[in-house]
Coordinates of C-alpha atoms in Angstrom, one line a residue:
Chain A
M19 CA -53.5 7.6 -208.7
I20 CA -54.9 7.3 -205.2
A21 CA -53.5 3.8 -204.9
G22 CA -50.1 5.2 -205.9
R23 CA -50.2 8.0 -203.4
S24 CA -51.2 5.6 -200.5
A25 CA -48.3 3.3 -201.6
V26 CA -45.9 6.2 -201.3
R27 CA -47.4 7.1 -198.0
R28 CA -47.0 3.5 -196.8
G29 CA -43.5 3.5 -198.0
L30 CA -42.7 6.7 -196.1
A31 CA -44.4 5.3 -192.9
E32 CA -42.3 2.1 -193.3
A33 CA -39.1 4.2 -193.7
G34 CA -40.1 6.2 -190.6
V35 CA -40.6 3.0 -188.6
Y36 CA -37.2 1.7 -189.6
G37 CA -35.6 5.1 -189.0
A38 CA -37.1 5.2 -185.5
I39 CA -35.9 1.7 -184.7
A40 CA -32.4 2.6 -185.9
L41 CA -32.4 5.7 -183.6
Y42 CA -33.4 3.6 -180.6
V43 CA -30.8 1.0 -181.3
G44 CA -28.2 3.7 -181.8
F45 CA -29.1 5.5 -178.6
A46 CA -29.1 2.2 -176.6
L47 CA -25.8 1.0 -177.9
F48 CA -23.7 4.2 -178.3
P49 CA -22.6 4.6 -174.7
I50 CA -21.6 0.9 -174.5
Y51 CA -19.8 1.1 -177.8
W52 CA -17.9 4.3 -176.6
T53 CA -16.8 2.6 -173.4
L54 CA -15.5 -0.3 -175.4
K55 CA -13.7 2.0 -177.8
I56 CA -11.9 4.0 -175.1
S57 CA -10.9 0.7 -173.4
V58 CA -9.0 -0.5 -176.4
T59 CA -7.5 2.8 -177.3
P60 CA -3.7 2.9 -176.5
G61 CA -3.0 5.5 -173.8
E62 CA -0.7 7.6 -176.0
L63 CA -3.5 8.1 -178.6
L64 CA -6.2 8.9 -176.1
Y65 CA -5.8 12.7 -176.1
R66 CA -5.3 13.0 -179.8
E67 CA -8.0 10.4 -180.9
G68 CA -10.2 10.4 -177.8
I69 CA -13.2 11.6 -179.7
T70 CA -12.7 9.9 -183.1
A71 CA -15.1 7.1 -183.9
W72 CA -12.4 4.4 -183.8
P73 CA -8.7 4.7 -182.9
S74 CA -6.1 4.2 -185.6
S75 CA -4.6 1.3 -183.6
T76 CA -6.1 -0.8 -180.8
T77 CA -4.7 -2.6 -177.7
L78 CA -5.8 -5.0 -175.1
A79 CA -3.1 -3.8 -172.6
N80 CA -5.7 -2.1 -170.4
Y81 CA -7.5 -5.4 -169.9
G82 CA -4.3 -7.2 -169.2
R83 CA -3.4 -4.6 -166.5
V84 CA -6.8 -4.6 -165.0
L85 CA -6.8 -8.4 -164.7
S86 CA -3.2 -8.9 -163.5
E87 CA -2.4 -5.8 -161.5
T88 CA -5.6 -5.0 -159.7
D89 CA -8.0 -6.8 -157.4
F90 CA -10.8 -6.8 -160.0
P91 CA -10.8 -10.5 -160.5
H92 CA -11.4 -10.8 -156.8
Y93 CA -14.2 -8.2 -156.8
F94 CA -15.7 -10.0 -159.7
L95 CA -16.0 -13.2 -157.8
N96 CA -17.5 -11.4 -154.8
S97 CA -20.1 -9.8 -157.0
V98 CA -20.9 -13.1 -158.7
T99 CA -21.3 -14.7 -155.2
V100 CA -23.6 -11.9 -153.9
S101 CA -25.7 -11.6 -157.1
V102 CA -26.2 -15.3 -157.6
G103 CA -27.0 -15.9 -154.0
T104 CA -29.5 -13.0 -153.9
A105 CA -31.1 -14.0 -157.2
V106 CA -31.6 -17.6 -156.1
I107 CA -33.0 -16.8 -152.7
V108 CA -35.3 -14.0 -153.9
T109 CA -36.7 -16.2 -156.7
L110 CA -37.5 -19.0 -154.3
I111 CA -39.1 -16.6 -151.7
A112 CA -40.9 -14.6 -154.3
S113 CA -42.2 -17.6 -156.1
A114 CA -43.8 -18.9 -152.9
A115 CA -45.3 -15.5 -152.2
G116 CA -46.4 -14.9 -155.8
Y117 CA -48.1 -18.3 -155.8
A118 CA -50.0 -17.5 -152.6
L119 CA -51.2 -14.1 -154.0
S120 CA -52.2 -15.7 -157.4
R121 CA -53.9 -18.9 -156.3
F122 CA -55.5 -18.2 -152.9
R123 CA -58.4 -16.1 -151.7
F124 CA -57.9 -15.2 -148.1
Q125 CA -58.5 -12.4 -145.6
G126 CA -55.7 -9.9 -145.5
K127 CA -54.7 -10.5 -149.1
A128 CA -55.3 -6.8 -150.1
T129 CA -53.3 -5.7 -147.1
V130 CA -50.3 -7.9 -148.0
G131 CA -50.4 -6.4 -151.6
F132 CA -50.6 -2.9 -150.1
L133 CA -47.7 -3.6 -147.7
L134 CA -45.5 -4.9 -150.5
L135 CA -46.3 -1.8 -152.5
L136 CA -45.7 0.4 -149.5
T137 CA -42.1 -1.0 -149.1
Q138 CA -41.4 0.4 -152.5
T139 CA -41.7 3.9 -151.1
F140 CA -39.0 3.4 -148.5
P141 CA -36.0 5.5 -149.4
L142 CA -32.9 3.4 -149.5
V143 CA -30.9 6.2 -148.0
M144 CA -33.2 6.2 -145.0
V145 CA -32.6 2.6 -144.0
I146 CA -28.9 2.6 -144.5
P147 CA -27.9 4.1 -141.1
P148 CA -30.2 1.8 -139.0
I149 CA -29.2 -1.3 -141.0
Y150 CA -25.5 -0.3 -140.7
R151 CA -25.9 -0.2 -136.9
V152 CA -27.8 -3.5 -136.6
M153 CA -25.5 -5.3 -139.0
G154 CA -22.6 -4.0 -137.0
Q155 CA -24.1 -5.4 -133.8
I156 CA -24.6 -8.9 -135.2
G157 CA -21.3 -8.9 -137.0
L158 CA -22.5 -8.8 -140.6
T159 CA -20.6 -5.8 -141.8
D160 CA -17.7 -6.6 -144.1
S161 CA -19.6 -9.8 -144.9
L162 CA -21.0 -11.0 -148.2
I163 CA -23.9 -12.7 -146.4
G164 CA -24.9 -9.4 -144.9
L165 CA -25.2 -7.9 -148.4
I166 CA -27.2 -10.9 -149.6
I167 CA -29.7 -10.5 -146.8
I168 CA -30.2 -6.8 -147.5
Y169 CA -30.4 -7.2 -151.3
T170 CA -32.9 -10.1 -150.8
A171 CA -35.2 -8.0 -148.7
F172 CA -35.1 -5.1 -151.1
N173 CA -35.9 -7.2 -154.2
I174 CA -38.6 -9.4 -152.8
A175 CA -41.5 -7.0 -153.3
F176 CA -41.1 -6.4 -157.0
A177 CA -40.1 -10.0 -157.6
T178 CA -43.3 -11.1 -155.9
F179 CA -45.3 -8.8 -158.2
L180 CA -43.5 -10.4 -161.2
M181 CA -44.0 -14.0 -160.0
R182 CA -47.6 -13.4 -159.2
S183 CA -48.1 -12.1 -162.8
F184 CA -46.4 -15.3 -164.1
F185 CA -48.6 -17.5 -162.0
D186 CA -51.7 -15.6 -163.1
G187 CA -50.7 -16.5 -166.7
V188 CA -51.0 -20.3 -166.0
P189 CA -54.6 -21.3 -166.5
R190 CA -56.2 -22.4 -163.2
E191 CA -58.2 -25.1 -165.1
L192 CA -55.0 -27.1 -165.6
E193 CA -54.5 -27.3 -161.8
D194 CA -58.2 -28.0 -161.1
A195 CA -58.2 -30.8 -163.6
A196 CA -55.1 -32.4 -161.9
M197 CA -56.7 -32.0 -158.5
I198 CA -59.9 -33.6 -159.7
D199 CA -57.8 -36.5 -160.9
G200 CA -56.6 -37.0 -157.4
C201 CA -53.4 -34.8 -157.2
T202 CA -53.0 -32.8 -154.0
R203 CA -52.5 -29.1 -154.5
F204 CA -48.8 -29.5 -153.9
T205 CA -48.4 -32.2 -156.5
A206 CA -50.4 -30.1 -159.0
L207 CA -48.0 -27.2 -158.2
R208 CA -44.9 -29.3 -158.7
R209 CA -46.0 -31.3 -161.8
I210 CA -48.1 -28.7 -163.6
V211 CA -47.7 -25.1 -162.5
L212 CA -44.0 -25.0 -161.8
P213 CA -42.8 -26.3 -165.2
L214 CA -45.0 -23.7 -166.9
T215 CA -43.6 -20.9 -164.7
L216 CA -40.0 -21.8 -165.2
P217 CA -39.4 -19.1 -167.9
G218 CA -41.0 -16.6 -165.4
M219 CA -38.6 -17.8 -162.7
G220 CA -35.7 -17.4 -165.1
A221 CA -36.8 -13.8 -165.8
T222 CA -37.1 -13.0 -162.1
L223 CA -33.7 -14.6 -161.5
G224 CA -32.2 -12.4 -164.2
F225 CA -34.0 -9.3 -163.0
V226 CA -32.8 -9.7 -159.4
F227 CA -29.3 -10.7 -160.5
T228 CA -28.8 -7.4 -162.4
A229 CA -30.3 -5.4 -159.5
A230 CA -27.9 -7.0 -157.0
W231 CA -25.0 -6.7 -159.5
S232 CA -25.7 -2.9 -159.8
E233 CA -26.1 -2.0 -156.1
L234 CA -23.6 0.5 -154.9
L235 CA -24.6 2.4 -151.8
F236 CA -25.1 -0.4 -149.3
A237 CA -21.9 -2.2 -150.5
L238 CA -20.1 1.1 -150.1
M239 CA -21.3 1.6 -146.5
L240 CA -21.0 -2.0 -145.3
I241 CA -17.8 -3.2 -146.9
N242 CA -14.4 -1.8 -146.0
Q243 CA -12.2 -4.8 -146.2
E244 CA -10.5 -5.0 -149.6
S245 CA -11.1 -8.8 -149.9
K246 CA -14.9 -8.4 -149.6
K247 CA -15.5 -5.5 -152.0
T248 CA -18.0 -6.0 -154.8
F249 CA -17.3 -4.9 -158.4
A250 CA -19.3 -1.6 -157.9
V251 CA -17.3 -0.6 -154.9
G252 CA -14.0 -1.7 -156.4
L253 CA -14.7 0.3 -159.5
L254 CA -15.6 3.4 -157.6
T255 CA -12.5 3.3 -155.3
F256 CA -10.5 2.6 -158.4
I257 CA -11.8 5.8 -160.0
G258 CA -11.1 7.7 -156.8
K259 CA -7.5 6.5 -156.8
F260 CA -6.6 6.7 -160.5
A261 CA -9.0 9.3 -161.7
V262 CA -7.1 9.9 -165.0
D263 CA -6.5 6.4 -166.2
W264 CA -9.4 6.4 -168.6
G265 CA -8.3 3.2 -170.5
Q266 CA -8.2 1.0 -167.4
M267 CA -11.3 2.5 -165.9
M268 CA -13.3 1.7 -169.1
A269 CA -11.7 -1.8 -169.4
A270 CA -12.9 -2.5 -165.9
S271 CA -16.3 -1.2 -166.7
V272 CA -16.6 -3.4 -169.8
L273 CA -15.6 -6.4 -167.7
A274 CA -18.4 -5.4 -165.2
L275 CA -20.9 -5.2 -168.1
I276 CA -20.2 -8.5 -169.7
P277 CA -22.0 -10.9 -167.3
V278 CA -25.1 -8.8 -166.8
C279 CA -25.5 -8.1 -170.5
I280 CA -25.2 -11.7 -171.5
F281 CA -27.5 -12.7 -168.7
F282 CA -30.1 -10.1 -169.6
A283 CA -30.0 -10.6 -173.4
F284 CA -31.1 -14.2 -172.9
L285 CA -33.7 -13.5 -170.3
Q286 CA -35.4 -10.4 -171.5
R287 CA -37.6 -12.4 -173.9
Y288 CA -39.0 -14.4 -171.0
L289 CA -39.6 -11.2 -169.1
V290 CA -41.9 -10.0 -172.0
T291 CA -43.7 -13.3 -172.6
G292 CA -44.1 -14.0 -168.9
L293 CA -45.6 -10.5 -168.2
T294 CA -47.8 -10.8 -171.3
A295 CA -49.3 -14.0 -170.0
G296 CA -50.2 -12.5 -166.7
A297 CA -50.9 -9.0 -168.0
V298 CA -49.1 -6.8 -165.4
R299 CA -51.4 -5.6 -162.6
G300 CA -51.0 -3.9 -159.3
Chain B
M30 CA -69.1 -50.3 -142.0
V31 CA -67.2 -48.8 -144.8
A32 CA -69.9 -46.3 -145.3
I33 CA -69.8 -45.2 -141.7
S34 CA -66.0 -44.9 -141.5
S35 CA -66.0 -42.8 -144.6
L36 CA -68.8 -40.8 -143.2
T37 CA -67.0 -40.1 -139.9
S38 CA -63.8 -39.2 -141.7
D39 CA -65.8 -36.8 -143.8
V40 CA -67.3 -35.3 -140.7
R41 CA -64.0 -35.0 -139.0
S42 CA -61.8 -33.6 -141.7
P43 CA -63.5 -30.4 -142.9
P44 CA -62.5 -28.2 -139.8
R45 CA -59.0 -29.4 -139.9
R46 CA -58.7 -28.9 -143.7
R47 CA -60.3 -25.5 -143.2
L48 CA -57.6 -24.5 -140.7
G49 CA -55.0 -25.8 -143.1
D50 CA -56.5 -23.9 -146.0
L51 CA -56.5 -20.8 -143.9
L52 CA -52.9 -21.1 -143.0
E53 CA -51.6 -22.4 -146.4
P54 CA -51.3 -19.0 -148.2
W55 CA -49.5 -17.5 -145.1
F56 CA -47.1 -20.4 -145.1
Y57 CA -46.1 -19.4 -148.6
L58 CA -46.0 -15.7 -147.8
S59 CA -44.1 -16.0 -144.5
P60 CA -40.5 -16.0 -145.8
A61 CA -41.2 -12.8 -147.8
L62 CA -43.1 -11.1 -145.0
V63 CA -40.5 -12.0 -142.4
M64 CA -37.6 -10.7 -144.5
I65 CA -39.4 -7.5 -145.4
A66 CA -40.4 -6.9 -141.7
L67 CA -36.9 -7.5 -140.4
V68 CA -34.8 -5.8 -143.0
L69 CA -37.1 -3.0 -144.2
V70 CA -39.9 -2.2 -141.8
V71 CA -37.9 -2.3 -138.6
P72 CA -35.1 -0.1 -139.9
V73 CA -37.6 2.4 -141.2
I74 CA -39.1 2.6 -137.7
I75 CA -35.6 3.0 -136.2
G76 CA -35.0 5.7 -138.8
I77 CA -38.1 7.6 -137.8
G78 CA -36.8 7.3 -134.2
Y79 CA -33.4 8.7 -135.3
S80 CA -35.2 11.7 -136.7
L81 CA -36.3 12.7 -133.2
R82 CA -32.7 12.5 -131.8
K83 CA -29.8 14.8 -132.2
F84 CA -26.5 12.9 -132.8
S85 CA -23.1 14.2 -131.8
A86 CA -19.8 12.3 -131.8
F87 CA -20.4 9.8 -129.1
R88 CA -23.9 10.3 -127.8
S89 CA -27.4 11.3 -128.9
E90 CA -30.2 13.1 -127.1
F91 CA -33.9 13.2 -127.7
V92 CA -34.9 16.6 -129.2
G93 CA -38.5 15.8 -130.4
L94 CA -39.5 17.6 -133.5
E95 CA -36.7 20.2 -133.4
Q96 CA -35.1 18.9 -136.5
Y97 CA -38.4 19.0 -138.4
Q98 CA -38.5 22.7 -137.5
T99 CA -35.0 23.1 -138.8
M100 CA -36.1 21.7 -142.1
L101 CA -38.7 24.5 -142.5
S102 CA -35.9 27.1 -142.8
D103 CA -33.3 25.1 -144.6
P104 CA -32.6 26.7 -148.0
E105 CA -30.5 23.8 -149.2
L106 CA -33.4 21.4 -148.6
R107 CA -35.8 23.7 -150.4
L108 CA -33.5 23.7 -153.4
A109 CA -33.1 19.9 -153.1
L110 CA -36.8 19.4 -153.1
W111 CA -37.3 21.5 -156.2
N112 CA -34.4 19.7 -157.9
T113 CA -36.0 16.4 -157.0
V114 CA -39.2 17.4 -158.7
L115 CA -37.3 18.5 -161.9
W116 CA -35.2 15.4 -161.9
T117 CA -38.1 13.0 -161.3
A118 CA -40.6 14.6 -163.6
G119 CA -38.0 15.0 -166.4
S120 CA -36.7 11.5 -166.1
V121 CA -40.2 9.8 -165.9
F122 CA -41.6 12.0 -168.7
F123 CA -39.0 11.1 -171.3
Q124 CA -38.6 7.5 -170.1
F125 CA -42.3 6.9 -170.4
F126 CA -42.9 8.4 -173.8
L127 CA -39.8 7.0 -175.3
G128 CA -40.6 3.6 -173.7
L129 CA -44.1 3.7 -175.0
G130 CA -42.9 4.5 -178.5
L131 CA -40.4 1.7 -178.4
A132 CA -43.1 -0.8 -177.1
L133 CA -45.4 0.2 -180.0
L134 CA -42.6 -0.3 -182.5
L135 CA -41.6 -3.7 -181.1
N136 CA -45.3 -4.8 -181.1
R137 CA -45.3 -5.0 -184.9
P138 CA -43.5 -7.6 -186.8
F139 CA -40.4 -6.5 -188.7
F140 CA -37.2 -8.1 -190.0
G141 CA -34.7 -8.7 -187.1
R142 CA -37.1 -7.8 -184.4
R143 CA -35.8 -10.3 -181.9
V144 CA -32.2 -9.1 -182.2
V145 CA -33.4 -5.4 -182.0
Q146 CA -35.4 -6.2 -178.9
A147 CA -32.4 -7.8 -177.2
L148 CA -30.2 -4.8 -178.1
V149 CA -32.6 -1.9 -177.1
F150 CA -33.3 -3.5 -173.7
L151 CA -29.5 -3.8 -172.9
P152 CA -29.2 -0.5 -171.0
W153 CA -31.5 -1.9 -168.3
A154 CA -28.8 -4.5 -167.5
V155 CA -26.2 -1.7 -167.1
P156 CA -25.7 -1.0 -163.4
T157 CA -27.1 2.5 -162.5
F158 CA -23.9 3.9 -161.2
L159 CA -22.1 2.6 -164.3
S160 CA -24.7 4.3 -166.6
G161 CA -23.9 7.5 -164.6
L162 CA -20.2 7.1 -165.0
T163 CA -20.5 6.2 -168.7
W164 CA -22.5 9.3 -169.5
A165 CA -20.2 11.4 -167.4
W166 CA -17.4 10.3 -169.6
L167 CA -19.5 11.0 -172.8
F168 CA -20.0 14.5 -171.5
N169 CA -16.3 15.0 -170.8
P170 CA -14.7 17.0 -173.6
V171 CA -11.4 14.9 -173.2
V172 CA -12.8 11.4 -173.9
G173 CA -16.4 12.1 -174.8
P174 CA -18.0 13.2 -178.1
V175 CA -21.1 15.0 -176.8
P176 CA -19.5 18.4 -176.1
H177 CA -17.9 18.4 -179.6
W178 CA -21.3 17.6 -181.2
L179 CA -23.0 20.4 -179.3
H180 CA -20.2 22.7 -180.4
A181 CA -20.5 21.5 -184.0
V182 CA -24.2 22.3 -184.2
G183 CA -23.7 25.7 -182.6
L184 CA -25.3 25.0 -179.2
M185 CA -22.0 25.6 -177.5
S186 CA -19.4 28.3 -178.2
E187 CA -16.6 25.8 -177.2
P188 CA -16.7 22.1 -176.2
R189 CA -17.5 22.3 -172.5
N190 CA -18.8 19.8 -170.0
I191 CA -22.5 20.4 -169.4
L192 CA -22.1 18.8 -166.0
S193 CA -19.8 21.7 -164.8
D194 CA -22.4 24.4 -165.6
P195 CA -25.1 24.9 -163.0
A196 CA -27.6 25.9 -165.7
T197 CA -27.3 22.7 -167.6
A198 CA -25.9 20.2 -165.1
M199 CA -29.2 18.5 -164.3
W200 CA -29.7 17.4 -167.9
G201 CA -26.7 15.1 -167.5
P202 CA -28.2 12.7 -164.9
I203 CA -31.6 13.0 -166.5
I204 CA -30.2 11.9 -169.9
A205 CA -28.3 9.0 -168.2
N206 CA -31.4 8.0 -166.3
V207 CA -33.6 8.2 -169.4
W208 CA -31.2 6.0 -171.3
F209 CA -31.1 3.5 -168.5
G210 CA -34.9 3.5 -167.8
I211 CA -36.5 3.4 -171.3
P212 CA -36.3 -0.5 -171.4
F213 CA -38.3 -0.8 -168.1
F214 CA -41.3 1.0 -169.7
A215 CA -40.8 -0.7 -173.0
I216 CA -40.7 -4.2 -171.5
T217 CA -43.8 -3.7 -169.2
L218 CA -45.8 -1.9 -171.9
L219 CA -44.8 -4.3 -174.6
A220 CA -46.1 -7.1 -172.4
A221 CA -49.4 -5.3 -171.8
L222 CA -49.7 -4.5 -175.6
K223 CA -49.2 -8.2 -176.5
S224 CA -52.0 -9.2 -174.1
I225 CA -54.6 -7.0 -176.0
P226 CA -56.8 -9.4 -178.0
G227 CA -56.4 -8.8 -181.7
E228 CA -60.1 -9.1 -182.3
L229 CA -60.7 -5.8 -180.7
Y230 CA -58.7 -4.0 -183.4
E231 CA -60.5 -6.0 -186.1
A232 CA -63.8 -5.0 -184.6
A233 CA -62.7 -1.4 -184.5
A234 CA -61.5 -1.5 -188.1
I235 CA -64.8 -3.0 -189.2
D236 CA -66.6 -0.1 -187.5
G237 CA -64.4 2.2 -189.6
A238 CA -62.0 3.4 -186.8
S239 CA -58.8 5.1 -188.0
A240 CA -55.4 3.9 -186.6
W241 CA -55.4 6.9 -184.2
Q242 CA -58.9 6.0 -182.9
G243 CA -57.8 2.4 -182.5
F244 CA -54.9 3.6 -180.4
T245 CA -57.0 6.0 -178.2
K246 CA -60.1 3.8 -177.9
V247 CA -58.6 0.3 -177.7
T248 CA -54.9 0.5 -176.8
L249 CA -54.8 3.2 -174.2
P250 CA -57.7 2.0 -172.1
F251 CA -56.1 -1.5 -172.1
L252 CA -52.8 0.0 -171.0
A253 CA -54.2 2.4 -168.4
S254 CA -53.7 0.0 -165.5
T255 CA -50.2 -1.0 -166.4
I256 CA -49.3 2.7 -167.1
A257 CA -50.6 3.8 -163.7
I258 CA -48.6 1.1 -161.8
T259 CA -45.4 1.4 -163.7
V260 CA -45.4 5.2 -163.6
M261 CA -46.0 5.1 -159.9
L262 CA -43.2 2.6 -159.3
R263 CA -40.7 4.4 -161.5
T264 CA -41.5 7.8 -160.0
I265 CA -40.8 6.5 -156.5
W266 CA -37.6 4.6 -157.5
I267 CA -36.3 7.7 -159.3
A268 CA -37.1 10.1 -156.5
T269 CA -35.2 7.9 -154.1
L270 CA -32.3 7.1 -156.4
A271 CA -29.1 8.6 -155.1
D272 CA -26.1 6.7 -156.7
L273 CA -26.6 7.9 -160.3
I274 CA -26.4 11.6 -159.4
Y275 CA -23.8 11.0 -156.8
V276 CA -21.3 9.4 -159.2
M277 CA -22.0 12.0 -161.9
T278 CA -21.9 15.3 -160.1
A279 CA -22.1 14.5 -156.3
G280 CA -24.9 17.1 -156.2
G281 CA -22.8 19.9 -157.7
P282 CA -21.9 22.3 -159.2
A283 CA -23.2 24.8 -156.5
G284 CA -26.0 22.3 -155.5
S285 CA -27.6 22.5 -158.9
T286 CA -28.1 18.7 -159.0
E287 CA -28.6 18.1 -155.3
T288 CA -31.8 16.1 -154.9
V289 CA -33.4 15.1 -151.5
A290 CA -31.9 11.6 -151.9
T291 CA -28.3 12.8 -152.4
Y292 CA -28.8 15.4 -149.7
I293 CA -29.7 12.7 -147.2
Y294 CA -26.8 10.6 -148.3
V295 CA -24.3 13.4 -148.0
T296 CA -25.8 14.6 -144.7
A297 CA -25.7 11.1 -143.2
F298 CA -22.3 9.9 -144.4
K299 CA -20.2 13.0 -145.2
S300 CA -21.5 15.4 -142.5
L301 CA -22.3 12.4 -140.3
D302 CA -25.5 14.1 -139.1
K303 CA -27.6 10.9 -138.8
G304 CA -30.5 12.6 -137.0
Y305 CA -31.1 15.4 -139.5
A306 CA -30.6 13.0 -142.4
S307 CA -33.3 10.7 -140.9
A308 CA -35.7 13.7 -140.5
V309 CA -35.3 14.7 -144.1
A310 CA -35.7 11.0 -145.1
S311 CA -38.9 10.8 -143.1
L312 CA -40.2 13.8 -145.0
L313 CA -39.4 12.2 -148.3
L314 CA -41.1 9.0 -147.2
V315 CA -44.3 10.8 -146.2
L316 CA -44.3 12.7 -149.6
L317 CA -43.9 9.4 -151.5
V318 CA -46.6 7.6 -149.5
L319 CA -49.0 10.5 -150.2
Y320 CA -48.1 10.4 -153.9
A321 CA -48.7 6.6 -154.1
A322 CA -51.9 6.8 -152.1
G323 CA -53.2 9.6 -154.3
L324 CA -52.4 7.7 -157.5
L325 CA -54.0 4.5 -156.1
Y326 CA -57.1 6.4 -155.0
M327 CA -57.5 8.0 -158.5
R328 CA -57.0 4.6 -160.1
R329 CA -59.6 3.0 -158.0
R330 CA -62.1 5.8 -158.8
A331 CA -61.3 5.4 -162.5
T332 CA -62.0 1.7 -162.4
P333 CA -64.4 1.0 -159.6
E334 CA -65.0 -2.7 -160.6
A335 CA -61.3 -3.6 -160.6
E336 CA -60.1 -5.4 -157.5
A337 CA -56.7 -4.2 -156.1

């Protein structure tokens, strides 16, 4: 009798868990699904079937037009250049800084940590006008390199926290043992610590890549030349120009989503395992 | 002979090695610090300098604290400050609790967990401005289903866009932001949950603790540090986030979604009043630093033995 009731209860709890999981998945995927749906809906069906779950016929014409008649392929390449460049540079710089914060005891360490945290409070909208002015003076407006420099600086602090946590997750004893066996600290780093933090570096790379891919305001301010626009700026100007062409707009959005989603789906696991190992701390 | 030479080298090397040891961490830190100093700290100082100058078309003049005085009697700024509190508190509250719930669900084994995890974390990869646009479309009665759902359940007399009604407009960006931000909390909290030693729960169960007691006595204390740091970072990021609101409502209708961040952006680049925008930005910076310092102070008092 009691066992029966607790079994029912457990069954209910189980159903509740799966129900909650289903709700989360639905909430996460619905907007993406909807963008995809509108992007394959033929223009003439849009107003009649705009809000049905799936259109009665589908088309890839919107994608064809976005790829052949607009500059999006070009924007896409610019965004890839900027995001990959930023991600690689930040990961290298943050790995070095994270290693220093994880493995050394030195005077001023707490101050460095505090400074990194403090930079997180700088409002982006505050530094745009000064940076715009300085970048203009040294000729880095309308330049992808200018964007890479700015995005790098903005992502270093958080990436350093991440990398520090990944390094903290590698047992110090492994390094000590290698150093007792005659390795220098640098050899121990290269042979032992770095291979173990590779997943962490991958996660940082993915994190920074998505952040750089997403940035809009700096790109909007610093880039005017059509050939230097990133995907975000291109999409926004496109919306300004063709505010009613829903199909093409959503097709372009889906194209913008594909690389980051693939990238992130692979790397999110390392983000969790890496952070687990080091147990996030401030 | 051998003994002596090894002795002298022993005597000679420690000071040099010590200097090297002192410099080594700074060597690794220097690229990060140089980048941050040049591209973040210097512009912020220039920005504070701007806040003391009045800019007109071709020149600027020093006006001291005049623009700070203007802020005191700026009704638009007052509304923007209030909206920033609503926007930040609303977003962080829902992101945190929904993120914590998701992390707790993902911390238990179930069929297909790896796939589920990859799917529910996907919104974090979506560019912020694109989450804003996507949700703006979902709220649009022409191509989006949300107004029709609200109409169907009787919350709306006819399918209208919640973004065009000042009374409800703020919910639009908040929902978009919650959608986008749940994975951040879920990822960091899940990582923290996984680092809790399982023996603690076993010990608690042996002592006769209920599941709820296990949660409040084992899980929460373990998560406290992660919660403090992630809530702080998210609060700051959200309070300064401008692009999501900008692409959804541009601060409208009637200023009902104007936050301090969008107000600065519009003042600097649409009204081209760089000086006043910088003054407002300095105010925001001070508020955020105070907030962060307050949280860090409370955290240090709560855990006196923890080193920062």
